[in-house]
Amino acid sequence: MRLDRVGGANYLCCMAATNEDTIASRISRILADRIITGQLEPGAKLRQDHIAEEFGASHVPVREAFRRLEAQGLAVSEPRRGVRVASFDLKEVREVAQMRASLEVLALRHAAPHLTASILDRAEEATVAGDNSSDVRSWEEANRRFHRLLLAPCDMPRLLAAIDDLHAVSARFLFSAWRSDWEVRTDHDHRAILGFLRQGKVDNALAVLERHVQWIGQKPVRSASGSLREAFAIVG
Amino acid sequence: MRLDRVGGANYLCCMAATNEDTIASRISRILADRIITGQLEPGAKLRQDHIAEEFGASHVPVREAFRRLEAQGLAVSEPRRGVRVASFDLKEVREVAQMRASLEVLALRHAAPHLTASILDRAEEATVAGDNSSDVRSWEEANRRFHRLLLAPCDMPRLLAAIDDLHAVSARFLFSAWRSDWEVRTDHDHRAILGFLRQGKVDNALAVLERHVQWIGQKPVRSASGSLREAFAIVG
DNA sequence: TAAATTCATATTATCTATAATTTTGGCGCG
DNA sequence: CGCGCCAAAATTATAGATAATATGAATTTA
């Protein structure tokens, strides 16, 4: 029995408010975390019996979890052939980056009038936390906190949910490239955005944000199989 | 036995390419259609036993269909209290309109270089079909065809899927306001967009599209319960 | 002999049927 | 009028049956 491994779903802290009770949502959350962090590699088969056994549950809640992952774009399901972890390529990374840019700009434009000094201070703390983080996971968490803090006051729940989903996919790319080795970097864009917002120069902040989100880092990375390939990730 | 009522899912013709085989996807498609067209009113409870019985199926595929509807934003599920048709208000209509504006502009910007004369001609046919349609359903279908034709060449599958989902929600608003009575209108925006695209003036086309999608019509409408209320719908 | 096809087996997804928890609604009682 | 308990209904999960798919050996064909 390896039930003790089950507890660790650290990525998604604040999900869609609904369902926190049911087994299906638990499974879906944990599987999403494994896919995002790269524990489950792209293309890996998700066999419902095995997963059901691991969680000490039956296949039905597992299937429901699959449908959720499918809708999030983290898994793909072929009708009677089962479910696999969704794969991705550079084209999709770019696509997600541009969607994020569009939607985050929209969100920030609506959030800007409601931003308070306190929020901006907390966003700055998140930036500092990101600069000081020693691994990808904590950096990603800080980065997501920064964006969420600035965008949440737009008060558009569906928009925020869509952005969250895109963030998850971005994070997946990020983990895939920088899982093991991680170099500390200082985030000048975040500070620039905060600076403009403090001066009330919303349009400037929007422009920086739009560029920032679309910035895609590249680096060579040694894959699990040992071969060297080019990796990429949205870094904003 | 009322199994003959089951066949009519006319709204979503071209879904996400996956699953066309399984019972769960069938149920989800048909329920989505009923929600969008207003056959199922906002807030209505979706009881899995009844639905299972209607489709001559069991609870399990129904539950899977629920998870999909939930992800599409057409239904909301409270953990052990069941699933209801998602309700909506003017605020959400505006939100969806703005999201559509952002994403459709992004899509058209990428699609524009790949638009051919043949595509533009077919889009014009769709516009004519819309102007000549005598009921909401056919108008909506023509309108969606117009947008899809122009945006599809962007070759960004995730973006197109997101836009499709938003279109479904928009259509829901539309049906809610204009279900019974429908006045013919000529769509000047569509023609303006086509004109600019034919002249290669992409930026102008983008500007019209952005305004067009956010145009929200309002009219008083008599609800099922007989009371008079103000309705609204994205018309673009 | 090698390639391809067929057939049998085993694995897996899908669905039905049934049991256990939880919510809901009503009824009596304070 | 409000509160708590009991019954009915609905959701959630489990276990078992069915159908489809993948795998591999055996047979046929070039």
PDB file of N, CA, C and O in Angstrom, chain A residues 120-146:
ATOM      1  N   LEU A 120      -0.991  46.194  -3.941  1.00  0.00           N
ATOM      2  CA  LEU A 120       0.281  46.370  -4.643  1.00  0.00           C
ATOM      3  C   LEU A 120       1.450  45.976  -3.757  1.00  0.00           C
ATOM      4  O   LEU A 120       2.442  45.412  -4.230  1.00  0.00           O
ATOM      5  N   ASP A 121       1.336  46.263  -2.464  1.00  0.00           N
ATOM      6  CA  ASP A 121       2.406  45.857  -1.548  1.00  0.00           C
ATOM      7  C   ASP A 121       2.525  44.337  -1.496  1.00  0.00           C
ATOM      8  O   ASP A 121       3.631  43.783  -1.553  1.00  0.00           O
ATOM      9  N   ARG A 122       1.390  43.688  -1.389  1.00  0.00           N
ATOM     10  CA  ARG A 122       1.449  42.226  -1.341  1.00  0.00           C
ATOM     11  C   ARG A 122       1.995  41.654  -2.648  1.00  0.00           C
ATOM     12  O   ARG A 122       2.713  40.639  -2.653  1.00  0.00           O
ATOM     13  N   ALA A 123       1.642  42.296  -3.769  1.00  0.00           N
ATOM     14  CA  ALA A 123       2.179  41.834  -5.050  1.00  0.00           C
ATOM     15  C   ALA A 123       3.698  41.990  -5.073  1.00  0.00           C
ATOM     16  O   ALA A 123       4.420  41.162  -5.627  1.00  0.00           O
ATOM     17  N   GLU A 124       4.180  43.070  -4.464  1.00  0.00           N
ATOM     18  CA  GLU A 124       5.628  43.258  -4.416  1.00  0.00           C
ATOM     19  C   GLU A 124       6.282  42.188  -3.548  1.00  0.00           C
ATOM     20  O   GLU A 124       7.344  41.654  -3.901  1.00  0.00           O
ATOM     21  N   GLU A 125       5.634  41.860  -2.455  1.00  0.00           N
ATOM     22  CA  GLU A 125       6.152  40.755  -1.636  1.00  0.00           C
ATOM     23  C   GLU A 125       6.247  39.462  -2.450  1.00  0.00           C
ATOM     24  O   GLU A 125       7.225  38.715  -2.340  1.00  0.00           O
ATOM     25  N   ALA A 126       5.226  39.215  -3.252  1.00  0.00           N
ATOM     26  CA  ALA A 126       5.247  38.005  -4.074  1.00  0.00           C
ATOM     27  C   ALA A 126       6.427  38.047  -5.044  1.00  0.00           C
ATOM     28  O   ALA A 126       7.097  37.029  -5.274  1.00  0.00           O
ATOM     29  N   THR A 127       6.704  39.217  -5.591  1.00  0.00           N
ATOM     30  CA  THR A 127       7.840  39.340  -6.501  1.00  0.00           C
ATOM     31  C   THR A 127       9.146  39.027  -5.792  1.00  0.00           C
ATOM     32  O   THR A 127       9.992  38.283  -6.306  1.00  0.00           O
ATOM     33  N   VAL A 128       9.289  39.583  -4.593  1.00  0.00           N
ATOM     34  CA  VAL A 128      10.507  39.310  -3.813  1.00  0.00           C
ATOM     35  C   VAL A 128      10.624  37.816  -3.526  1.00  0.00           C
ATOM     36  O   VAL A 128      11.682  37.204  -3.689  1.00  0.00           O
ATOM     37  N   ALA A 129       9.496  37.223  -3.126  1.00  0.00           N
ATOM     38  CA  ALA A 129       9.513  35.787  -2.839  1.00  0.00           C
ATOM     39  C   ALA A 129       9.948  34.999  -4.062  1.00  0.00           C
ATOM     40  O   ALA A 129      10.695  34.022  -3.954  1.00  0.00           O
ATOM     41  N   GLY A 130       9.486  35.437  -5.223  1.00  0.00           N
ATOM     42  CA  GLY A 130       9.882  34.753  -6.449  1.00  0.00           C
ATOM     43  C   GLY A 130      11.377  34.872  -6.697  1.00  0.00           C
ATOM     44  O   GLY A 130      12.045  33.881  -7.022  1.00  0.00           O
ATOM     45  N   ASP A 131      11.914  36.076  -6.511  1.00  0.00           N
ATOM     46  CA  ASP A 131      13.338  36.271  -6.746  1.00  0.00           C
ATOM     47  C   ASP A 131      14.192  35.445  -5.790  1.00  0.00           C
ATOM     48  O   ASP A 131      15.315  35.056  -6.117  1.00  0.00           O
ATOM     49  N   ASN A 132      13.682  35.196  -4.608  1.00  0.00           N
ATOM     50  CA  ASN A 132      14.458  34.465  -3.600  1.00  0.00           C
ATOM     51  C   ASN A 132      14.220  32.966  -3.627  1.00  0.00           C
ATOM     52  O   ASN A 132      14.823  32.240  -2.842  1.00  0.00           O
ATOM     53  N   SER A 133      13.358  32.503  -4.471  1.00  0.00           N
ATOM     54  CA  SER A 133      13.023  31.077  -4.411  1.00  0.00           C
ATOM     55  C   SER A 133      14.110  30.238  -5.058  1.00  0.00           C
ATOM     56  O   SER A 133      14.734  30.634  -6.036  1.00  0.00           O
ATOM     57  N   SER A 134      14.327  29.075  -4.495  1.00  0.00           N
ATOM     58  CA  SER A 134      15.455  28.248  -4.921  1.00  0.00           C
ATOM     59  C   SER A 134      15.039  27.098  -5.820  1.00  0.00           C
ATOM     60  O   SER A 134      15.889  26.424  -6.381  1.00  0.00           O
ATOM     61  N   ASP A 135      13.759  26.865  -5.955  1.00  0.00           N
ATOM     62  CA  ASP A 135      13.328  25.814  -6.865  1.00  0.00           C
ATOM     63  C   ASP A 135      12.150  26.291  -7.710  1.00  0.00           C
ATOM     64  O   ASP A 135      11.542  27.323  -7.411  1.00  0.00           O
ATOM     65  N   VAL A 136      11.857  25.541  -8.756  1.00  0.00           N
ATOM     66  CA  VAL A 136      10.810  25.960  -9.680  1.00  0.00           C
ATOM     67  C   VAL A 136       9.470  26.059  -8.978  1.00  0.00           C
ATOM     68  O   VAL A 136       8.701  26.987  -9.225  1.00  0.00           O
ATOM     69  N   ARG A 137       9.201  25.096  -8.133  1.00  0.00           N
ATOM     70  CA  ARG A 137       7.868  25.022  -7.540  1.00  0.00           C
ATOM     71  C   ARG A 137       7.536  26.291  -6.771  1.00  0.00           C
ATOM     72  O   ARG A 137       6.470  26.876  -6.938  1.00  0.00           O
ATOM     73  N   SER A 138       8.459  26.721  -5.924  1.00  0.00           N
ATOM     74  CA  SER A 138       8.158  27.905  -5.130  1.00  0.00           C
ATOM     75  C   SER A 138       8.165  29.158  -6.008  1.00  0.00           C
ATOM     76  O   SER A 138       7.397  30.088  -5.772  1.00  0.00           O
ATOM     77  N   TRP A 139       9.045  29.180  -7.012  1.00  0.00           N
ATOM     78  CA  TRP A 139       9.020  30.325  -7.915  1.00  0.00           C
ATOM     79  C   TRP A 139       7.673  30.410  -8.617  1.00  0.00           C
ATOM     80  O   TRP A 139       7.044  31.464  -8.681  1.00  0.00           O
ATOM     81  N   GLU A 140       7.207  29.279  -9.115  1.00  0.00           N
ATOM     82  CA  GLU A 140       5.938  29.264  -9.838  1.00  0.00           C
ATOM     83  C   GLU A 140       4.808  29.726  -8.919  1.00  0.00           C
ATOM     84  O   GLU A 140       3.945  30.509  -9.328  1.00  0.00           O
ATOM     85  N   GLU A 141       4.858  29.265  -7.702  1.00  0.00           N
ATOM     86  CA  GLU A 141       3.793  29.626  -6.765  1.00  0.00           C
ATOM     87  C   GLU A 141       3.795  31.143  -6.527  1.00  0.00           C
ATOM     88  O   GLU A 141       2.747  31.784  -6.525  1.00  0.00           O
ATOM     89  N   ALA A 142       4.959  31.708  -6.366  1.00  0.00           N
ATOM     90  CA  ALA A 142       5.050  33.149  -6.127  1.00  0.00           C
ATOM     91  C   ALA A 142       4.597  33.929  -7.357  1.00  0.00           C
ATOM     92  O   ALA A 142       3.881  34.931  -7.256  1.00  0.00           O
ATOM     93  N   ASN A 143       5.015  33.448  -8.513  1.00  0.00           N
ATOM     94  CA  ASN A 143       4.638  34.130  -9.749  1.00  0.00           C
ATOM     95  C   ASN A 143       3.121  34.125  -9.914  1.00  0.00           C
ATOM     96  O   ASN A 143       2.510  35.132 -10.269  1.00  0.00           O
ATOM     97  N   ARG A 144       2.532  32.965  -9.629  1.00  0.00           N
ATOM     98  CA  ARG A 144       1.076  32.886  -9.793  1.00  0.00           C
ATOM     99  C   ARG A 144       0.376  33.793  -8.795  1.00  0.00           C
ATOM    100  O   ARG A 144      -0.626  34.426  -9.109  1.00  0.00           O
ATOM    101  N   ARG A 145       0.948  33.879  -7.599  1.00  0.00           N
ATOM    102  CA  ARG A 145       0.349  34.755  -6.599  1.00  0.00           C
ATOM    103  C   ARG A 145       0.384  36.211  -7.072  1.00  0.00           C
ATOM    104  O   ARG A 145      -0.596  36.941  -6.938  1.00  0.00           O
ATOM    105  N   PHE A 146       1.508  36.609  -7.647  1.00  0.00           N
ATOM    106  CA  PHE A 146       1.628  37.969  -8.165  1.00  0.00           C
ATOM    107  C   PHE A 146       0.515  38.281  -9.155  1.00  0.00           C
ATOM    108  O   PHE A 146      -0.227  39.253  -9.016  1.00  0.00           O
TER     109      PHE A 146
END
